mmCIF file of C-alpha atoms and ligand atoms in Angstrom:
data_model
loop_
_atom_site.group_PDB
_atom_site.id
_atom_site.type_symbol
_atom_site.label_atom_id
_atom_site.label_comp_id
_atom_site.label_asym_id
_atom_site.label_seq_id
_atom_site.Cartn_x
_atom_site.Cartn_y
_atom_site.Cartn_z
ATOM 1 C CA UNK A 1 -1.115 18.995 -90.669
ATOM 2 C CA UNK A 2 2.087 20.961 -89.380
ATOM 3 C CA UNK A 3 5.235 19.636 -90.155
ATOM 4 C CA UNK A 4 8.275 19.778 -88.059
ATOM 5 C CA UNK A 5 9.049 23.588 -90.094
ATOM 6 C CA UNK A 6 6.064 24.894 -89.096
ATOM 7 C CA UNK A 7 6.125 23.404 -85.487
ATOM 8 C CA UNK A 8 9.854 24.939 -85.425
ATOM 9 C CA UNK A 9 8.542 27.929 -86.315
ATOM 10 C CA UNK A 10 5.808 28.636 -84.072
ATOM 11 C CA UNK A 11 8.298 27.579 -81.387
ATOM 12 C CA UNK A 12 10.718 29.944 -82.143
ATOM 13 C CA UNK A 13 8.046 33.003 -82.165
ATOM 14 C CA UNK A 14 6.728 31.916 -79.061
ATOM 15 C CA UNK A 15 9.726 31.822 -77.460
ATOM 16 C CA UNK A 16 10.518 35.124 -78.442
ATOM 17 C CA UNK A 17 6.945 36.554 -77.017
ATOM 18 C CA UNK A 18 6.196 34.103 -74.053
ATOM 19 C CA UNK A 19 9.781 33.956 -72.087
ATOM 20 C CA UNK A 20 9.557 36.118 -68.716
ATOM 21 C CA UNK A 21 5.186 36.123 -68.983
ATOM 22 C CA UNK A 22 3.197 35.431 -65.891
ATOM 23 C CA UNK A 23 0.177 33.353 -66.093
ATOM 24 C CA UNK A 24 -2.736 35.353 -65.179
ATOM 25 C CA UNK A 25 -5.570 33.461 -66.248
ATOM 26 C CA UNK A 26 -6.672 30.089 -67.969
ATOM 27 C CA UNK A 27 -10.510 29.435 -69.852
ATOM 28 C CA UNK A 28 -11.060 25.830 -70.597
ATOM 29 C CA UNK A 29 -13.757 25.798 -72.767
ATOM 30 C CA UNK A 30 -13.484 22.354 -73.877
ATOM 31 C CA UNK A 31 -12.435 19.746 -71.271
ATOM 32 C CA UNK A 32 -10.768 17.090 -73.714
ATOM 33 C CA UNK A 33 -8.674 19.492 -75.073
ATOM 34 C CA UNK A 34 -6.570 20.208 -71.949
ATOM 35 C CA UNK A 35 -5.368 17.387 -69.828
ATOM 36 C CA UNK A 36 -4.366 17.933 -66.130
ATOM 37 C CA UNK A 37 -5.528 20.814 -63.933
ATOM 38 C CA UNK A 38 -5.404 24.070 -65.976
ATOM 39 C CA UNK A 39 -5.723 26.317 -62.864
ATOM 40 C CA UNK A 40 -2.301 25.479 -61.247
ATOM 41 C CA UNK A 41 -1.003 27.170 -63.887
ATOM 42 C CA UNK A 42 -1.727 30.767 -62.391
ATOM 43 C CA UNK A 43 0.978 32.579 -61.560
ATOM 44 C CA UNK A 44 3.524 30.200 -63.635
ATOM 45 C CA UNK A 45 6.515 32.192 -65.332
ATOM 46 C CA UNK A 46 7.306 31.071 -68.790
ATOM 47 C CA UNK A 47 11.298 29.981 -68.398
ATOM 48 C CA UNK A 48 11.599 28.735 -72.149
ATOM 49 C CA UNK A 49 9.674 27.139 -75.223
ATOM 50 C CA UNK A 50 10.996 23.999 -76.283
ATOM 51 C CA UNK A 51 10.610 21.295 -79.316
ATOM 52 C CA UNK A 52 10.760 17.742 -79.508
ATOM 53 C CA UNK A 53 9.407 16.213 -82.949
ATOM 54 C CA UNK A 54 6.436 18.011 -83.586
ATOM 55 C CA UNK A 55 5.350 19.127 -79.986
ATOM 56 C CA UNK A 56 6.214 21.894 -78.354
ATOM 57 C CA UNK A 57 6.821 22.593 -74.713
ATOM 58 C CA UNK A 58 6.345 24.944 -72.676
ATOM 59 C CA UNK A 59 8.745 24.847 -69.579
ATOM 60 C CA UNK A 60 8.076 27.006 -66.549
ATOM 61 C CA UNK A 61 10.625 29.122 -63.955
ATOM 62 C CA UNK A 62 11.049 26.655 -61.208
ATOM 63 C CA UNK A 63 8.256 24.154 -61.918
ATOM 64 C CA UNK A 64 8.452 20.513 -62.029
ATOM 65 C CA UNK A 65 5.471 20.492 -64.404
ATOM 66 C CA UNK A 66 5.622 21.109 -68.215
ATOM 67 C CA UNK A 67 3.049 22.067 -70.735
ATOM 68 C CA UNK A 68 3.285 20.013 -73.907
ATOM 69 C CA UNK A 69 1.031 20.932 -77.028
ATOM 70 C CA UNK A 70 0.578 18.420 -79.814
ATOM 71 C CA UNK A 71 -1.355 20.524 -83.219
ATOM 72 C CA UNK A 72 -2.130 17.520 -84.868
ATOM 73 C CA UNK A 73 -4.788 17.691 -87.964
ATOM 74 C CA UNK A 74 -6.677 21.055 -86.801
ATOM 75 C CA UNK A 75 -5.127 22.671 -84.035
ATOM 76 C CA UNK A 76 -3.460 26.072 -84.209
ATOM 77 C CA UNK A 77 -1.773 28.595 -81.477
ATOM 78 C CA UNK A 78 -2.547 32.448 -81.872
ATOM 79 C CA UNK A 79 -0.690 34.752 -79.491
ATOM 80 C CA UNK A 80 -2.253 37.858 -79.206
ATOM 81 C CA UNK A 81 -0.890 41.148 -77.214
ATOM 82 C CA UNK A 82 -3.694 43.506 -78.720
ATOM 83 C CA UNK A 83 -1.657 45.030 -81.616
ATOM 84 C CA UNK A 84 0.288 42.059 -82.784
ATOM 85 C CA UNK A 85 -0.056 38.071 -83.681
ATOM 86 C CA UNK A 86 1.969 35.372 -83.349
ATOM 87 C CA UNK A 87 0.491 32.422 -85.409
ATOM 88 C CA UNK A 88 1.251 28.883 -86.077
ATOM 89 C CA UNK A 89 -0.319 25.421 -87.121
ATOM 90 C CA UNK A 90 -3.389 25.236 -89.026
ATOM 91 C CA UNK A 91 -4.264 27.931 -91.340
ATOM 92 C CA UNK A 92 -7.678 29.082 -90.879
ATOM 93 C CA UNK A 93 -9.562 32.632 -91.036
ATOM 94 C CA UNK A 94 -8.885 32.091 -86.841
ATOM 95 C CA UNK A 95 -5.514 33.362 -87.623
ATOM 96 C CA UNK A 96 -6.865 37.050 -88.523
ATOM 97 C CA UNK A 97 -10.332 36.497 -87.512
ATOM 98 C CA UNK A 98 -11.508 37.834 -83.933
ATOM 99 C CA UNK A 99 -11.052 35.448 -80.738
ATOM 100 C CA UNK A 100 -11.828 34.044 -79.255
ATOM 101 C CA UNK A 101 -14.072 31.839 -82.018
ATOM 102 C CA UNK A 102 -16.062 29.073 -81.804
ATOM 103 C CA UNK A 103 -12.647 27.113 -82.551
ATOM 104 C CA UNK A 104 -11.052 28.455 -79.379
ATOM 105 C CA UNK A 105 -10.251 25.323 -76.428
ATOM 106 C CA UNK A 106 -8.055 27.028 -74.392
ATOM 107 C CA UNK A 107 -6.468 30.308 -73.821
ATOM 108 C CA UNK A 108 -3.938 31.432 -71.710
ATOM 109 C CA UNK A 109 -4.004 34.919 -70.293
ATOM 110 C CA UNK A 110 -0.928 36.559 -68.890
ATOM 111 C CA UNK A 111 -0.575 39.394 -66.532
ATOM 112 C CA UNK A 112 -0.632 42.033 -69.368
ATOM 113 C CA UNK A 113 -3.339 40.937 -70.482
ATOM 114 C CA UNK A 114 -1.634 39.245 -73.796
ATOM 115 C CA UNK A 115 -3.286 35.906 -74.511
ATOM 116 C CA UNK A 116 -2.885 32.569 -76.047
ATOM 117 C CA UNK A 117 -5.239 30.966 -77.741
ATOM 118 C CA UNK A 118 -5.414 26.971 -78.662
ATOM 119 C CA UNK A 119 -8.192 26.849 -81.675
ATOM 120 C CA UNK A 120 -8.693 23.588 -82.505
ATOM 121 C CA UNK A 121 -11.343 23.160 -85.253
ATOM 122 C CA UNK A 122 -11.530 19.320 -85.147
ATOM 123 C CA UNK A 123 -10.366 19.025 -81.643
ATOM 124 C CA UNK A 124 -7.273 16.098 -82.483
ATOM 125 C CA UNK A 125 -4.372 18.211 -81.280
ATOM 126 C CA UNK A 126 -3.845 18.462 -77.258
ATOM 127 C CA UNK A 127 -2.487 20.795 -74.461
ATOM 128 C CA UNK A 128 -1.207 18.492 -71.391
ATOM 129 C CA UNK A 129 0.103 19.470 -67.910
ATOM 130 C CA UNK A 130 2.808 16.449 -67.337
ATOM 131 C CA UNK A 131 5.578 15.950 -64.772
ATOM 132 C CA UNK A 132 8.626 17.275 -66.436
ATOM 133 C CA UNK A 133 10.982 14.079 -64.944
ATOM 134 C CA UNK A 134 8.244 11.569 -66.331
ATOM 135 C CA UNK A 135 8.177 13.289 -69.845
ATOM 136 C CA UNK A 136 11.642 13.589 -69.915
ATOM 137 C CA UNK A 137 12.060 10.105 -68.840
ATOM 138 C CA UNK A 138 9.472 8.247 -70.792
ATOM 139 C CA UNK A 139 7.117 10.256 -73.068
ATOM 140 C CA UNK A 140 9.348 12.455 -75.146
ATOM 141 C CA UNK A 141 10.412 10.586 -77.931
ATOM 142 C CA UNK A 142 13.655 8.460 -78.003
ATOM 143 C CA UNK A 143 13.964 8.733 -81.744
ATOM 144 C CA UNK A 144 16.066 11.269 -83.541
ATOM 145 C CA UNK A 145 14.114 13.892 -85.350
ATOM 146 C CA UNK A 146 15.791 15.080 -88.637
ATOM 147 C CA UNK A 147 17.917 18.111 -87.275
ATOM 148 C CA UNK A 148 19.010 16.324 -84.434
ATOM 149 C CA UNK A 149 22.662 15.332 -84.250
ATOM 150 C CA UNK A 150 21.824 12.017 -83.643
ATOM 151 C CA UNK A 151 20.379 11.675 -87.185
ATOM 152 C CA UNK A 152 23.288 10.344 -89.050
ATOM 153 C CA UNK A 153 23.579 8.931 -92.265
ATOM 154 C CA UNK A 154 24.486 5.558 -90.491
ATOM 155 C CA UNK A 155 21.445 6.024 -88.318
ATOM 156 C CA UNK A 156 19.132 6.217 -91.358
ATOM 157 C CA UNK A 157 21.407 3.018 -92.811
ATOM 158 C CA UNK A 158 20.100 1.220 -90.169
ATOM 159 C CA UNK A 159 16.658 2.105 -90.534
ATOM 160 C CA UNK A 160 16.649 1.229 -93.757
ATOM 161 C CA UNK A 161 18.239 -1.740 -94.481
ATOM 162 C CA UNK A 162 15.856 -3.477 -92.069
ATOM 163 C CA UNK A 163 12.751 -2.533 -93.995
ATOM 164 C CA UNK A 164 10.850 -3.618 -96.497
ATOM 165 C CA UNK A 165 8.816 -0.856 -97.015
ATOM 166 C CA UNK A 166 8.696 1.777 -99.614
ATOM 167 C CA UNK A 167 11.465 4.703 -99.156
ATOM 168 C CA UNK A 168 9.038 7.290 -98.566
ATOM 169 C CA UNK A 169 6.664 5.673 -96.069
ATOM 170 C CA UNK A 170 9.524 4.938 -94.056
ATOM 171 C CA UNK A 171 11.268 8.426 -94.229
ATOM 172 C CA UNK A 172 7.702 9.571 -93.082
ATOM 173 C CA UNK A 173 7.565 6.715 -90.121
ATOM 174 C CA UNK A 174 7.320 8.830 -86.971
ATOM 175 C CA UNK A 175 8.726 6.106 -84.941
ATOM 176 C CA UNK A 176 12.062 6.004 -86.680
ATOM 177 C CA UNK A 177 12.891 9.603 -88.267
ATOM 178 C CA UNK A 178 11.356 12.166 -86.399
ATOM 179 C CA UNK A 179 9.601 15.222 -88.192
ATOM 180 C CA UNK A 180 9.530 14.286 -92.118
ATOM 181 C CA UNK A 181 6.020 14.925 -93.275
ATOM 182 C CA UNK A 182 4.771 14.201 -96.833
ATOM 183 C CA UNK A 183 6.023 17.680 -98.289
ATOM 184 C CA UNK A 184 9.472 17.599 -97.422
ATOM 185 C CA UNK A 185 9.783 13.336 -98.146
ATOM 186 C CA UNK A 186 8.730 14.320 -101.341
ATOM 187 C CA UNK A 187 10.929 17.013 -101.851
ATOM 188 C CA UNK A 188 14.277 15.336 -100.087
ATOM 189 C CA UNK A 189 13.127 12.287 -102.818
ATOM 190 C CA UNK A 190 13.522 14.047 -105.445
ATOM 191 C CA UNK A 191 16.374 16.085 -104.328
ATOM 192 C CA UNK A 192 17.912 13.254 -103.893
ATOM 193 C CA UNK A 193 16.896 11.278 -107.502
ATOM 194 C CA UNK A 194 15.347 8.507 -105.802
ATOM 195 C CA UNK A 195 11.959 7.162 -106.778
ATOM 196 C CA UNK A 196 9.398 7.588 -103.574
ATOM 197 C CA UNK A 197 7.935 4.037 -104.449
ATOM 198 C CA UNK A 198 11.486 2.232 -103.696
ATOM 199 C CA UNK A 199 12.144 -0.407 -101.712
ATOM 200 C CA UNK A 200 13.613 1.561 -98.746
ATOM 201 C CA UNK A 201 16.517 -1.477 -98.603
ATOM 202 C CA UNK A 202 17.135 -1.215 -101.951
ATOM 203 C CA UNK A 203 19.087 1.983 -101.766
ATOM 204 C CA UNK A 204 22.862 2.329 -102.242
ATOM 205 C CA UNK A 205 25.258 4.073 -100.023
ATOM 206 C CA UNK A 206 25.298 6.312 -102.780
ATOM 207 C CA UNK A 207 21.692 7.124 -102.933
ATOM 208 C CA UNK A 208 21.852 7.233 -99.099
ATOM 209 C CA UNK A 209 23.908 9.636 -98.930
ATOM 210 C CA UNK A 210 22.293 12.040 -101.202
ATOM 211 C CA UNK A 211 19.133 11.393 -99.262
ATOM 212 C CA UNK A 212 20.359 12.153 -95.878
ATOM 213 C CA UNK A 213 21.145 15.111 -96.959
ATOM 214 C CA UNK A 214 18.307 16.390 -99.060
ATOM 215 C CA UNK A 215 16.197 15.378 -96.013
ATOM 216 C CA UNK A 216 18.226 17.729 -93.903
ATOM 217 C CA UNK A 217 18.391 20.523 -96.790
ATOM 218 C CA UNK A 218 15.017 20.579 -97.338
ATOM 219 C CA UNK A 219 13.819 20.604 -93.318
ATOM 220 C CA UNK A 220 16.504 23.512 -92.864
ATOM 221 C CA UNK A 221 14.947 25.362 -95.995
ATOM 222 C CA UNK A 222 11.395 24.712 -94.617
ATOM 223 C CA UNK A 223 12.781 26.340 -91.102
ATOM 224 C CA UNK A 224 13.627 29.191 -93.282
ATOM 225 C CA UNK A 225 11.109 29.905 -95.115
ATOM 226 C CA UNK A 226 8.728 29.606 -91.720
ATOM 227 C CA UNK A 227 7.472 26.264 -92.678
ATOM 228 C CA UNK A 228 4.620 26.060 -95.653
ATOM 229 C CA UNK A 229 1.244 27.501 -95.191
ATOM 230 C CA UNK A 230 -2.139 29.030 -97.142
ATOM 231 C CA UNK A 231 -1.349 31.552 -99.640
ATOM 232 C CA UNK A 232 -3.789 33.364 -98.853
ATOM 233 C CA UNK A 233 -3.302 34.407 -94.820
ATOM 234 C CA UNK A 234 0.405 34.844 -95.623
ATOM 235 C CA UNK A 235 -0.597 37.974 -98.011
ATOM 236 C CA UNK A 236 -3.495 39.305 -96.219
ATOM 237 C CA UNK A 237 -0.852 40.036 -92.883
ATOM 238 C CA UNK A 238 2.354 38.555 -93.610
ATOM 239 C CA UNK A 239 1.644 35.526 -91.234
ATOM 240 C CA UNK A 240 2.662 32.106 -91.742
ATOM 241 C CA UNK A 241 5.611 30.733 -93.743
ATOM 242 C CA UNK A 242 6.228 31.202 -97.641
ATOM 243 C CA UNK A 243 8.157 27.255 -98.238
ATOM 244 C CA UNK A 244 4.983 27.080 -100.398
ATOM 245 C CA UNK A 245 6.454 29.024 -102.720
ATOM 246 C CA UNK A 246 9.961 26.570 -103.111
ATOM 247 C CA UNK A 247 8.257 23.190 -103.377
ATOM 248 C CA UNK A 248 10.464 21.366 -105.747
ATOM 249 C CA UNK A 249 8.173 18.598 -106.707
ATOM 250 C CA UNK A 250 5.209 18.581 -103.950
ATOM 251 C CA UNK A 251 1.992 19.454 -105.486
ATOM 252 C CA UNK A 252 3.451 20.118 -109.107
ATOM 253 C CA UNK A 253 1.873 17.558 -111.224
ATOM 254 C CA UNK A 254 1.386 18.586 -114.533
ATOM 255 C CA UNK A 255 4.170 21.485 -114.316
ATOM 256 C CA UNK A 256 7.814 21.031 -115.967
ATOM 257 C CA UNK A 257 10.721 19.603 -114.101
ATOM 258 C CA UNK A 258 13.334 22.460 -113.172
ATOM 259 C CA UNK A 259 16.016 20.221 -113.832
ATOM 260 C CA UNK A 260 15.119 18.039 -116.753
ATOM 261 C CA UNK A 261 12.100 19.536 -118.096
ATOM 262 C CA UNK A 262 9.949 17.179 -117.903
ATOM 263 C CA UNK A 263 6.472 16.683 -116.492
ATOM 264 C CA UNK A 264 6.163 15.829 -112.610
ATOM 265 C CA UNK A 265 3.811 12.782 -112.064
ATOM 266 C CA UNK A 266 2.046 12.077 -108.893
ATOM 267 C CA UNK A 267 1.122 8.786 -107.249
ATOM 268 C CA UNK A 268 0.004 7.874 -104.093
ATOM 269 C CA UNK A 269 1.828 5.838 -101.812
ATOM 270 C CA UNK A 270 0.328 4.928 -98.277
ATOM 271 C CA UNK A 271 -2.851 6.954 -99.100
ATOM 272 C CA UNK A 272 -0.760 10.443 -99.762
ATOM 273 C CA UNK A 273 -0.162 12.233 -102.688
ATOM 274 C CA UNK A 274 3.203 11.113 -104.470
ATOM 275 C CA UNK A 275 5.175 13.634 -106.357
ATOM 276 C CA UNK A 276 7.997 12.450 -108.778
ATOM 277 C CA UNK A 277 9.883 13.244 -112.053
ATOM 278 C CA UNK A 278 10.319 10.239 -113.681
ATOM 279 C CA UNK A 279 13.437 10.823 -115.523
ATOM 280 C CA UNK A 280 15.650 12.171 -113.036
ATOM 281 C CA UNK A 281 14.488 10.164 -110.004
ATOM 282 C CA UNK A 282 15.554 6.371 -110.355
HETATM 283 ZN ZN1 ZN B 1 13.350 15.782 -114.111
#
């Protein structure tokens, strides 16, 4: 699943491709994939792409509608101008392969003929037509995600003093922190020397501190890196991100610690893989 990196990402190229394009054309091709009626969309001029946690909106040139894409497990977004790809989400063959596939659920042709494509292999993620007041209003989330100024160390304080929970299942809890996945709790964890298994209440101000900001250092590195994907479609074209390649602790089992040199452990907390060095994280 993308994390909020990736999602940045993909926002950020698509904003850069997608601002000033007329809608020419939409194909449905699966129904529950798309909610509200695709066709008004003809002849809508992309104003701006947008990000709020881990979905992305599209906002249109004098529209009181908004288009708001959610990726979850499966889903990916491939622009497409004929020479060129922008790619984000899911990494799948889809991303190089010819399109549309049998993954495709939506695209989105503009007047140049460029397209976007929503794959979707197991169908999860969604593309929604909403009213922009409503969304505003009510849908798009109240909480703070990560690189939001609102995310303070005081903010996090509060969330954690009032659990009981372990440290890492709450740093992952959508409806508190917005946009830490399991690969950057893991890495802001041990970043930050505290054990992922932790009794989120049982931190210090100390140990606060130094995970507020790993959390933030390690989202900002993901940004910069282009968020984490497959090795292997990153090489082939040089799409997707390369944070892979910086884990600190996520997926290293087995391999030395960089900072004490000893070997990273994994558990699993909450059903997910749990990676830790033992004698630096406390
Ligand atoms: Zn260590």
């Amino acid at each position: 699943m993308p994390e909020l990196p990736e999602v940045e990402t993909i926002r950020r190229q698509l904003n850069s491709v997608l601002v000033g394009r007329v809608i020419r054309r939409v194909e449905v091709f699966t129904k529950k994939s798309i909610e509200g009626n695709a066709q008004d969309l003809v002849g809508w001029e992309v104003e701006r792409v947008f990000r709020k946690s881990k979905i992305i909106e599209i906002y249109f040139l004098g529209k009181e509608r908004v288009v708001i894409v959610h990726l979850k497990m499966t889903g990916q977004l491939v622009f497409d101008n004929g020479e060129d790809r922008v790619v984000g989400g899911h990494p799948t063959a889809d991303w190089v392969g010819k399109l549309p596939s049998k993954h495709t659920r939506v695209i989105i042709e503009f007047m140049d003929g460029s397209k976007l494509f929503f794959n979707d292999m197991r169908r999860f993620g969604w593309m929604k037509i909403v009213e922009k007041e409503k969304y505003e209003k009510e849908l798009r989330k109240a909480v703070p995600d990560v690189v939001d100024k609102e995310f303070s160390c005081e903010y996090l304080e509060g969330v954690f003093e009032k659990s009981k929970k372990s440290v890492k299942l709450v740093l992952m809890d959508q409806d508190k922190i917005g946009g830490v996945g399991n690969i950057y709790a893991n890495d802001a964890l041990y970043l930050a020397k505290v054990m992922p298994d932790r009794r989120a209440s049982s931190l210090t101000k100390g140990e606060l501190k130094r995970l507020w900001s790993a959390v933030r250092f390690v989202i900002g590195e993901g940004i910069k890196y282009g968020g984490a994907s497959a090795a292997n479609y990153v090489d082939s074209k040089g799409l997707g991100g390369t944070y892979q390649d910086h884990f600190l602790v996520y997926k290293k089992d087995g391999q030395e610690c960089s900072v004490c040199g000893g070997k990273i452990r994994k558990m699993r907390i909450g059903g997910r893989g749990s990676f830790y060095c033992p004698r630096c994280q406390k």
